[in-house]
XYZ file of C-alpha atoms in Angstrom:
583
model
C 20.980 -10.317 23.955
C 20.906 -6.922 26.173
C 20.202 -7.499 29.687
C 18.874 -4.030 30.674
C 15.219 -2.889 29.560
C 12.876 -2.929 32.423
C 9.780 -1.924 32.398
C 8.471 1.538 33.637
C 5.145 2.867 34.609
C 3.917 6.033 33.071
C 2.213 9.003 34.790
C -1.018 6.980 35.176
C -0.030 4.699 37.658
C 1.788 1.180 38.140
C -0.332 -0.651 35.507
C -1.315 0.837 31.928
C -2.687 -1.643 29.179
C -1.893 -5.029 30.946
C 1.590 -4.460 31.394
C 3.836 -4.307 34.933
C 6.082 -1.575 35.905
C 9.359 -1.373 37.282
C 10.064 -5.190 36.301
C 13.606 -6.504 35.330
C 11.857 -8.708 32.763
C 14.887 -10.231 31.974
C 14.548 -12.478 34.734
C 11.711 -14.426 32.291
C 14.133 -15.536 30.138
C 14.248 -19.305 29.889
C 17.259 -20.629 31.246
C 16.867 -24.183 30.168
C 14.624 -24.353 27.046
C 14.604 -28.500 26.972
C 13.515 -28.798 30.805
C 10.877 -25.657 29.767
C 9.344 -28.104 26.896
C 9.347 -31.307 29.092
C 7.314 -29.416 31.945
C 4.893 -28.068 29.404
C 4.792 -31.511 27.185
C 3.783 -33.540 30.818
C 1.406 -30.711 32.339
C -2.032 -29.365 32.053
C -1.244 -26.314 30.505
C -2.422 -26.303 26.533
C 0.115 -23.247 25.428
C -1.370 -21.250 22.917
C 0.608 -19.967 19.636
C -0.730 -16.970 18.077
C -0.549 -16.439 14.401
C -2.709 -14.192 13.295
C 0.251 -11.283 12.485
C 1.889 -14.179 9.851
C -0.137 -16.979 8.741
C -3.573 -14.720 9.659
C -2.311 -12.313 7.972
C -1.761 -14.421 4.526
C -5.645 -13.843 4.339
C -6.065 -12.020 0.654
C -7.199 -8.246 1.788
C -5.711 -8.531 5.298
C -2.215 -6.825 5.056
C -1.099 -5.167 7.318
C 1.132 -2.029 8.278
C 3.449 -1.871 10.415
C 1.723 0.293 13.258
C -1.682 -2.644 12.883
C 0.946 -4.846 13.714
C 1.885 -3.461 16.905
C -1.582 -2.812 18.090
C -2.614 -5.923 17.196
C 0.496 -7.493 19.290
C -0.078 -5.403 22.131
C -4.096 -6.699 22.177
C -2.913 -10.523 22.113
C -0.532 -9.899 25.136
C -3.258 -8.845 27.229
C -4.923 -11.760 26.030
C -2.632 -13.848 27.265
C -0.943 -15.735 24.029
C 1.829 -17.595 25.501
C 3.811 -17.290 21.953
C 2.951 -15.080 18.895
C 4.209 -15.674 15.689
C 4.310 -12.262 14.675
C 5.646 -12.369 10.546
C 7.806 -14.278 7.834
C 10.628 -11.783 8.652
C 12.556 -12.694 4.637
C 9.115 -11.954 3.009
C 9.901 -8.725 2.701
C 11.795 -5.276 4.577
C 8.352 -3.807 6.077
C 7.585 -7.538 7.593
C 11.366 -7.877 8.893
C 10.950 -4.352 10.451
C 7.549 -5.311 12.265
C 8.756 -8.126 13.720
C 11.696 -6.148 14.945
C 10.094 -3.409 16.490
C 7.230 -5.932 18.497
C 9.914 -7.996 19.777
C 11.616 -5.189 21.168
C 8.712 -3.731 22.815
C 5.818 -6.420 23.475
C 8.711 -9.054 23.944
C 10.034 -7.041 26.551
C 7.451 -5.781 28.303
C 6.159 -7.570 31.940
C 2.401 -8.141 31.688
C -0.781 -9.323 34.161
C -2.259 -12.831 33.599
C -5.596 -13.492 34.199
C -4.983 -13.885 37.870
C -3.757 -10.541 38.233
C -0.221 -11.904 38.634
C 3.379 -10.567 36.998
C 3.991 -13.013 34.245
C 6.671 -13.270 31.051
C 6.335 -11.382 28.079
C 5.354 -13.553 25.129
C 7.426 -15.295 23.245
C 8.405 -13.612 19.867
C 8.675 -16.334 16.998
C 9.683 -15.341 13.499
C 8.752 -17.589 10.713
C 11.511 -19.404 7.978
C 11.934 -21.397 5.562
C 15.087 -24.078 6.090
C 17.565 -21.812 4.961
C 20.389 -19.557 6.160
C 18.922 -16.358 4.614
C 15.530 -16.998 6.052
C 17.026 -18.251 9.736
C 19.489 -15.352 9.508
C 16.652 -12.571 8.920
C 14.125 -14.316 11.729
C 17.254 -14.330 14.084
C 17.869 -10.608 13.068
C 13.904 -9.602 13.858
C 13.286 -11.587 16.835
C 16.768 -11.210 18.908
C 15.550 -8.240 20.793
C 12.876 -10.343 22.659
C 13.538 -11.978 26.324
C 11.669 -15.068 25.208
C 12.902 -15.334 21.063
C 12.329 -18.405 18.861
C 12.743 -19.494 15.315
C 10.633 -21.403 13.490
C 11.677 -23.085 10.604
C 9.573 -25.411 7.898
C 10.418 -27.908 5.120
C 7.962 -29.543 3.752
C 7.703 -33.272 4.588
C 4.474 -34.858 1.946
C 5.766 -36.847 -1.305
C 3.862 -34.260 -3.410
C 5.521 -31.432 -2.156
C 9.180 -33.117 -2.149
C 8.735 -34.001 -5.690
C 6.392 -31.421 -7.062
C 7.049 -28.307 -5.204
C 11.366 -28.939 -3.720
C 12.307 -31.312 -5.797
C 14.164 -32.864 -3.142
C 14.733 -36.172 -2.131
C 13.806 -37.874 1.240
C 17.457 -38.481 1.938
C 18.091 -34.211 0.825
C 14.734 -33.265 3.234
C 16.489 -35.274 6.123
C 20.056 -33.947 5.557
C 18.388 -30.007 4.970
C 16.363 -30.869 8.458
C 19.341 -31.143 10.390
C 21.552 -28.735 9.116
C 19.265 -26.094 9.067
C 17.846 -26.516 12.841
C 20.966 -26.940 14.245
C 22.069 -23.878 12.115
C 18.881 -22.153 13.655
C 19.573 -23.793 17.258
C 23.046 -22.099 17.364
C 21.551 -18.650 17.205
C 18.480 -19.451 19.246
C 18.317 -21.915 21.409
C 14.325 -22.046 21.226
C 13.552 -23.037 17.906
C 10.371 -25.029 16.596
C 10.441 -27.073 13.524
C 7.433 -27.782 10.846
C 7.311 -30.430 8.413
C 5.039 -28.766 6.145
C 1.787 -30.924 4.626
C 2.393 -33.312 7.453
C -1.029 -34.490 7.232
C -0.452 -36.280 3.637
C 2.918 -37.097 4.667
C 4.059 -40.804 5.060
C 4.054 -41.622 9.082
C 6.720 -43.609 8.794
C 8.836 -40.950 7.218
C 7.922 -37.847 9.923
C 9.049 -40.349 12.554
C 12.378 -40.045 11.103
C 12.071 -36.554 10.141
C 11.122 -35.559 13.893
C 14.078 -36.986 14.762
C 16.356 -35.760 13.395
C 14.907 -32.474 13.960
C 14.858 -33.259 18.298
C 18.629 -34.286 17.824
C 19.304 -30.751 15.970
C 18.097 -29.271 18.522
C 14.157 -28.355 18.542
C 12.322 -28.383 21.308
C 8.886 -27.875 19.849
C 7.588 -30.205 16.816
C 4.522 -28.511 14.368
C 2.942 -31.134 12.653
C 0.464 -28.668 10.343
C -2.487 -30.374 8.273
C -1.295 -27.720 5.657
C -4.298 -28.015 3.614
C -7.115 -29.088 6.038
C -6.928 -32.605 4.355
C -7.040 -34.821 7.788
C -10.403 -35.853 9.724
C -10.265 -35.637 13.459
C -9.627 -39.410 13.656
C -6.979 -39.632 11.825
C -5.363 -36.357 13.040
C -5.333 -37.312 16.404
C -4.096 -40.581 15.287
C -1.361 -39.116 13.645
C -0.426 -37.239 16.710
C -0.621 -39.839 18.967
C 1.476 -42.398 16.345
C 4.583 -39.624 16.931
C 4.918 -39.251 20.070
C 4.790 -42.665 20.665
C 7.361 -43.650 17.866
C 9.463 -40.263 17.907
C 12.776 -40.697 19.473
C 12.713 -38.692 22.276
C 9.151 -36.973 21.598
C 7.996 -37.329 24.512
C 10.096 -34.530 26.375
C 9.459 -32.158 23.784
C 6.430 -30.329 22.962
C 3.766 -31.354 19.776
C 2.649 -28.217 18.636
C -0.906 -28.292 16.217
C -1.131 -26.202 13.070
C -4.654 -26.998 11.616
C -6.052 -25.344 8.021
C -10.239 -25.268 7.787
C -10.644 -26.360 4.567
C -13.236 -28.914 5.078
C -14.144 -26.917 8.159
C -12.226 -29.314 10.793
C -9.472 -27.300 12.066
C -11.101 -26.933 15.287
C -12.493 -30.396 15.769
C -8.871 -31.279 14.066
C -7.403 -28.928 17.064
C -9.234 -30.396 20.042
C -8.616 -33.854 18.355
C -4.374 -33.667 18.726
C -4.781 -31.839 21.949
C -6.712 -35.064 23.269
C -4.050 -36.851 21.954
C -1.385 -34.945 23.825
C -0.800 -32.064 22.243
C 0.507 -29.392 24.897
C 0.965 -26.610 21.880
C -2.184 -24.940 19.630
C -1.259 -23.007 16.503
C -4.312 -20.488 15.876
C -5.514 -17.025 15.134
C -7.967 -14.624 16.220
C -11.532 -14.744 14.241
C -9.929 -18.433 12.169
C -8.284 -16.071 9.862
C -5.208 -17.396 7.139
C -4.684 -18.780 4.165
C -7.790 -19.997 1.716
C -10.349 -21.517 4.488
C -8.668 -20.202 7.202
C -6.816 -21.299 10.453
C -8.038 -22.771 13.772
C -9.768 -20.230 15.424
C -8.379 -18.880 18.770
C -11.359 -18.095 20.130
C -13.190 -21.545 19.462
C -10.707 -23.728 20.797
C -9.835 -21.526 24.106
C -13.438 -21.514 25.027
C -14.142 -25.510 24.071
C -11.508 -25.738 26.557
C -12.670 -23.551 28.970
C -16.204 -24.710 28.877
C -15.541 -28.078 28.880
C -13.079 -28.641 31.151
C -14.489 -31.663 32.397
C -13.960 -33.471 29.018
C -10.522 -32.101 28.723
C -9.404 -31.289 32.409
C -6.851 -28.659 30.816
C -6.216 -24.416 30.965
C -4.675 -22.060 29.049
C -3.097 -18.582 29.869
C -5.778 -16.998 27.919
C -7.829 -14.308 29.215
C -11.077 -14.643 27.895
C -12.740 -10.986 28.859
C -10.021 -9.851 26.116
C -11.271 -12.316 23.548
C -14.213 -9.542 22.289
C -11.876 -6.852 21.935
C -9.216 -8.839 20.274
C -11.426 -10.213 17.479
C -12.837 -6.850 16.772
C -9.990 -4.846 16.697
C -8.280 -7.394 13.971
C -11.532 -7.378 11.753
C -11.175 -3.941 12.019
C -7.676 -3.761 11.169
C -7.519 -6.443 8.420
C -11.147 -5.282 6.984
C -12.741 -8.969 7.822
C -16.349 -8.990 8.637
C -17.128 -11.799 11.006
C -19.685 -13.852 9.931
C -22.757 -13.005 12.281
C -23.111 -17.129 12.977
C -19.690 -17.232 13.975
C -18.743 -19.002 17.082
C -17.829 -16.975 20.171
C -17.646 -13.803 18.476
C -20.111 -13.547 16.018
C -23.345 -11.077 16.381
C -25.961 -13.869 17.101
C -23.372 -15.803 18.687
C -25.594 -14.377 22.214
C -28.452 -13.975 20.042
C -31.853 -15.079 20.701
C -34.847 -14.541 18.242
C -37.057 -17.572 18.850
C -39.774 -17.236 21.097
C -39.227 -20.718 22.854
C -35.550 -20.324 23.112
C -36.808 -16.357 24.618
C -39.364 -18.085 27.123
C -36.312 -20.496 28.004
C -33.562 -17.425 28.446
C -35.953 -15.616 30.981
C -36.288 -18.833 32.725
C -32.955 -19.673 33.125
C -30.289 -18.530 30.950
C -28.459 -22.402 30.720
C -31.564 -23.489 29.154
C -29.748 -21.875 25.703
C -26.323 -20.299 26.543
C -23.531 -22.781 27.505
C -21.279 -19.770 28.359
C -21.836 -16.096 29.746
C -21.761 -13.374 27.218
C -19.293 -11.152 30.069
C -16.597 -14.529 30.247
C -15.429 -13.554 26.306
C -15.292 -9.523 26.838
C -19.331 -8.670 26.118
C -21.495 -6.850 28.995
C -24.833 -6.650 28.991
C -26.067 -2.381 28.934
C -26.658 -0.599 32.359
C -25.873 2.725 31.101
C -28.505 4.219 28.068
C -26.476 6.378 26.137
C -27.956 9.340 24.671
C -27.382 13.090 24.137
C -27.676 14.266 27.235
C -25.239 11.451 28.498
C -21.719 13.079 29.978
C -18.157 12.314 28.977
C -18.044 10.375 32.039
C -20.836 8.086 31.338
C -19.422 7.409 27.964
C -15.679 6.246 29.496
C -17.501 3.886 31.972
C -19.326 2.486 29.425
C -16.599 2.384 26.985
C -14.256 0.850 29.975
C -17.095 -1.738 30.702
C -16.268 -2.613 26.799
C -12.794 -3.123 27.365
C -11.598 0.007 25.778
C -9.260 2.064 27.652
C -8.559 5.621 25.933
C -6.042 8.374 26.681
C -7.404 11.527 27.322
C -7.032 13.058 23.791
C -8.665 9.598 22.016
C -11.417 10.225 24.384
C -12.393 13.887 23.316
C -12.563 12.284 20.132
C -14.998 9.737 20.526
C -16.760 12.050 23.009
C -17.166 14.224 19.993
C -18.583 12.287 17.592
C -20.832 10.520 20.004
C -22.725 13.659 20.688
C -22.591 14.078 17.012
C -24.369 10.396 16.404
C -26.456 11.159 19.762
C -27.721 14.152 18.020
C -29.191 11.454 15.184
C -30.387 9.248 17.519
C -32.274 8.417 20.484
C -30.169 5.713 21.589
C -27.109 5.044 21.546
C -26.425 1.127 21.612
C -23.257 -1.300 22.727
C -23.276 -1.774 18.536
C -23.489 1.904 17.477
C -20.405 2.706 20.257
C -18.578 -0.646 18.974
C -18.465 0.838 15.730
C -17.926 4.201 16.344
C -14.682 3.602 18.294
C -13.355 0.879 15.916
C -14.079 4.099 13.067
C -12.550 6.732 14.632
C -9.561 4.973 16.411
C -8.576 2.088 13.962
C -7.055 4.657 11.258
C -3.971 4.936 9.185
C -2.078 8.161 8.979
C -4.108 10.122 6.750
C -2.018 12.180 3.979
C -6.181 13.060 2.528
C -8.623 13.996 4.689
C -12.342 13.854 3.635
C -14.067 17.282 4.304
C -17.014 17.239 2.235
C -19.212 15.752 -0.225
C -22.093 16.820 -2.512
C -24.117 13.966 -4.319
C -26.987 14.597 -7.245
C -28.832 11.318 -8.388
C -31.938 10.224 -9.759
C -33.569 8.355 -12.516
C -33.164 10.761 -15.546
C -29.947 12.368 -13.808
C -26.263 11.291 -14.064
C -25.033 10.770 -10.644
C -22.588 13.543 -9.943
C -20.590 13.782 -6.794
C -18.514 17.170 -6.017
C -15.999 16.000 -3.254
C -13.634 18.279 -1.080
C -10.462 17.227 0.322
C -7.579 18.428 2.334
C -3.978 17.035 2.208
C -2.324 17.364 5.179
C 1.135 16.930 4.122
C 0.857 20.621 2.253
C -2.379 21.821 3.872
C -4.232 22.676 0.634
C -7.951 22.295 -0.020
C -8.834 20.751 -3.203
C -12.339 20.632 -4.988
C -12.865 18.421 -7.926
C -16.414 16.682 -9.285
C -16.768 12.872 -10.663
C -19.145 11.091 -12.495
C -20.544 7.321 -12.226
C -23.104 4.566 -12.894
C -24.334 5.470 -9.220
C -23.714 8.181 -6.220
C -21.042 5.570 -4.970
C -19.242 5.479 -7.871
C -19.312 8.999 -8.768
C -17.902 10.069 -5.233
C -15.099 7.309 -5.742
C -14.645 8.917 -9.041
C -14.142 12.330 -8.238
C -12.274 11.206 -5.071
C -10.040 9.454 -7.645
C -9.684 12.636 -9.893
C -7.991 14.284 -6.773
C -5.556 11.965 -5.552
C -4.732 10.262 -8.111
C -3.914 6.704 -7.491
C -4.429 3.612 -9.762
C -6.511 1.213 -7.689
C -9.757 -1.634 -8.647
C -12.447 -1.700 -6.106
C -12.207 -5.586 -5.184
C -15.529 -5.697 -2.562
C -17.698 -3.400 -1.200
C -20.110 -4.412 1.775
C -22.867 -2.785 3.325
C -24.299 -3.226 6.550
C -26.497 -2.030 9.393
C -24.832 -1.694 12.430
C -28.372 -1.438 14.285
C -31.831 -2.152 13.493
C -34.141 0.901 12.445
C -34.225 4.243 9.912
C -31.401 5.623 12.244
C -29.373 2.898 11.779
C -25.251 3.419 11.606
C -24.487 2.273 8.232
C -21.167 0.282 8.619
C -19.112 0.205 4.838
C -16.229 -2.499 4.202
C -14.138 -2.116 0.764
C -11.353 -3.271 -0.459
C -9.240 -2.199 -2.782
C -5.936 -3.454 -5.361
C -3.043 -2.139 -6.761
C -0.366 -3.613 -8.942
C 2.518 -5.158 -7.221
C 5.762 -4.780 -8.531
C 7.726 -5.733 -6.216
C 10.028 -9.036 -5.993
C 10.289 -9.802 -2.384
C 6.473 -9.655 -1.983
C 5.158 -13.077 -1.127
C 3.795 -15.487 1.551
C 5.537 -17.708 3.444
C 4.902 -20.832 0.727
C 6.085 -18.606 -1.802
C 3.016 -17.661 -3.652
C 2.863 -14.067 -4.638
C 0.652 -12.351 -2.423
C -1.958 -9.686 -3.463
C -1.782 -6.058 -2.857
C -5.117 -5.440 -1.183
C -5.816 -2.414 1.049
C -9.388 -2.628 3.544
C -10.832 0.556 4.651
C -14.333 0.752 6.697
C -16.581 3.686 7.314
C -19.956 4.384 9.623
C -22.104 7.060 9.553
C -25.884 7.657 9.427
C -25.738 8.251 5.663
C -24.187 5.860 3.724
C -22.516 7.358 1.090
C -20.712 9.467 3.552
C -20.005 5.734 5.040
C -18.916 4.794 1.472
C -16.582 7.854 1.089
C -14.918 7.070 4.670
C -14.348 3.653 3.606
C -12.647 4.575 0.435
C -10.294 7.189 1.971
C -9.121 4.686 4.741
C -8.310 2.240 2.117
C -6.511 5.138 0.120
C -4.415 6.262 3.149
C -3.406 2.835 3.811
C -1.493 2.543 0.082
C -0.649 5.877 0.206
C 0.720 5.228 3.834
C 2.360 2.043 2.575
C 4.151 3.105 -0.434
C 5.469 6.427 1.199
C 7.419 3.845 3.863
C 8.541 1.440 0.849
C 9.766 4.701 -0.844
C 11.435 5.445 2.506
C 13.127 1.863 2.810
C 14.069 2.148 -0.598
C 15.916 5.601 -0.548
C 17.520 4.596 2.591
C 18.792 1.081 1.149
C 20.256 3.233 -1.955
């Protein structure tokens, strides 16, 4: 591994997004990985493993290019993850390549906790499965980080041995070993999973685990694969190894929760109270079916409760807002508006008693500030004869800091929305930044549409677009059952591209006849490619998001659509790339 990236400032100052300048940050990396997991296994310190960019991403819909992934990294280190899990490097070239290029920048880069104080970069984990090819390809992506670590998995329950490896307990336990100490002579941090360990036979992970700690792992993932377990029994569980592991209790348990029955939180909290120093989660509960733990919740059940739980994490919870919205924006997720921490009414109050009790005292019905997770209450009214200043403060007051150029941009189309509107609110600005900023290269631009509708008329929709590859301006007119359809249609007739519209969501991003109409779609394409799957091996979908706001919602709906169309077109110009260049 090179010894010589630091860390320098740019023109702006010492400090720019969270990270530290003119740091040799290879003076984070862990000398002694096995006295680094007993300190963290006996402390007070519940580490928190990020995996939205993998197992978050296994969400159907929720792919995600390569430059998402880096933005989205970049985010969770100012969080504060202390590891992120940031692909299944053998899924596929474009997944191998993001992995590479974040653990090469965000894995080397010096950051501020939530003290204020020069800490690591995170640790850069790249998912496997127990084999060579897999360990080789995570070693290959993750290398480039100060802090690296493989994680492998082999599946540990009787149905999946029989069903799914057809393997043998006596071939699981001789695979285990070879393949973490394969993994633990490229790495010396590397975390092991015994997949479906929550139908799994105790008796058997004790054995398992062990010969996994004597290969050479240092951090043991004992995932409730399917969300089958109750919190009794998974904290049980937990407690049962490292009490009967050989040598478990100088390394770290790590918890890997699915939501299923809609535990993993209460399944989370449950192995952490049974000593648990590791959490396994991603932002918004994203992942596979049901979902994973949610970040968010179980940060902020420990934060609020620290009484009950008398433990911290690294996690800085002003970034929590941002983070969540920038990944719903990215993946095309709408959070639920009940959702915990992050969710619209989450800081919501309608009733009139629980109004009366809020003006009293606001503990009467919030157990936690609104500002602690990222969200400020308005000083500033917005409106069109508000200054570019204003807007940055208030933006900045929001959490998001924009160069110069992204700036003008939003400046622009605020005065355009202000122009609409009276007022502009925290939701309208929310959505307006997450519109304009949150975009894939755009090979089609959307200049203009015409719509004609009504009850004796065929909706017709003449739409203009310019391609910016060649620069031409092309005019074409579609037909459909309504003015959504027909703009899709004639949007189709231009570009060209065999897709099924798989969702399409409407909302209001504020309350009145001005409201921001906010549009989610998603779209599908065929997938004919081999290597495209998830990390159990299932063939994953081909599902682009795109999401549009505007005053008018068919201009909303056309947005939408051309975000979602960039994003293929965007993704199968760079698998055309890769392929040309592996020719």
């Amino acid at each position: 591994m090179s010894t010589e990236t630091t860390v320098r400032a740019d023109e702006a100052g010492d400090v720019t997004n969270g990270e530290v300048a003119d740091v040799d940050v290879t003076t984070f990396a862990i000398a002694d990985i096995r006295s680094h997991a007993r300190q963290i296994a006996h402390g007070d310190t519940v580490v928190v493993f990020d995996t939205t960019l993998r197992d978050g991403e296994q969400s159907p819909g929720a792919t995600l290019n390569t430059q998402e992934k880096l933005d989205i990294a970049q985010q969770l280190a100012r969080l504060g993850v202390d590891i992120m899990e940031a692909g299944f490097p053998a899924a596929s070239p474009g997944d191998l390549d993001a992995v590479r290029q974040i653990a090469n920048t965000i894995g080397r880069n010096a950051r501020l906790d939530k003290n204020g104080q020069t800490v690591a970069p995170p640790i850069i984990a790249g998912l496997a499965r127990a084999n060579k090819n897999d360990i080789d390809k995570a070693w290959e992506a993750v290398q480039g980080a100060v802090r690296p670590r493989i994680h492998t998995f082999l599946a540990t329950s009787d149905i999946h041995m029989e069903h799914k490896l057809r393997m043998s307990r006596d071939d699981v336990l001789e695979t285990v070993g070879d393949m973490v100490q394969y993994a633990a002579s490229l790495c010396q941090d590397v975390e092991f999973s015994p997949e479906d360990a929550g139908r799994s036979d105790p008796a058997f992970l004790v054995k398992v685990l062990e010969v996994a700690i004597k290969a050479g792992a240092t951090t043991l993932n004992i995932p409730d694969t399917v969300g089958y377990t109750t919190p009794e029994e998974y904290g049980a569980l937990i407690q049962h190894l490292r009490q009967n592991v050989p040598g478990g209790k100088d390394v770290i348990f790590s918890l890997h929760c699915h939501n299923d029955l809609g535990l993993a939180t209460a399944n989370t909290l449950a192995g952490i109270k049974a000593g648990a120093r590791q959490i396994e989660v991603t932002i918004n509960g994203i992942g596979e079916r049901a979902g994973n733990t949610s970040l968010e919740e179980t940060v902020m059940a420990l934060h609020t409760r620290k009484p009950v739980y008398g433990l911290e994490t690294n996690v800085v919870t002003t970034e929590l807002h941002r983070a969540s919205d920038m990944v719903s924006r990215y993946t095309g997720i709408v959070i639920q508006p009940n959702k915990a921490i992050v969710g619209a009414n989450a800081f919501a109050h309608e009733a009139g008693i629980h109004q009366d009790g809020m003006l009293k005292h606001k503990r009467t019905y919030e157990i936690m500030d609104a500002s602690t997770i990222g969200l400020h209450q308005s000083k500033l009214v917005l409106g069109k004869h508000s200054g570019r200043h204003a807007l940055q403060r208030k933006l900045e007051e929001m959490g998001y800091h924009l160069e110069r150029d992204e700036l003008q941009e939003i400046f622009k189309r605020f005065k355009e929305l202000a122009d609409k509107k009276k007022t502009v609110s925290d939701a309208d600005l929310e959505a307006l930044v997450g519109d304009e900023l949150y975009q894939p290269v755009e090979t089609w631009e959307l200049l203009n549409i015409q719509v004609q509708c009504g009850s004796q008329v065929i909706p017709t929709a003449v739409v203009t677009l310019r391609n910016n590859t060649t620069g031409a301006t092309v005019t074409d007119a579609g037909f459909g059952t309504g003015p959504v359809d027909a703009i899709y249609q004639g949007i189709n007739r231009i570009i060209g591209v065999e897709n099924t519209l798989v969702e399409f969501l409407v909302q209001a991003v504020t309350e009145g006849i001005d409201a921001n109409g906010d549009v989610t779609i998603r779209i599908e394409v065929p997938d004919s490619r081999g290597y495209s799957e998830t990390a159990q091996g299932r063939p994953r979908r081909r599902l682009f998001s795109g999401r549009g706001v505007d005053t008018d919602i068919l201009v909303a709906s056309a947005k939408a659509y051309m975000q979602a169309l960039n994003k293929l077109l965007s993704t199968l110009n760079s698998e055309s790339s890769s392929v040309a260049i592996t020719a």
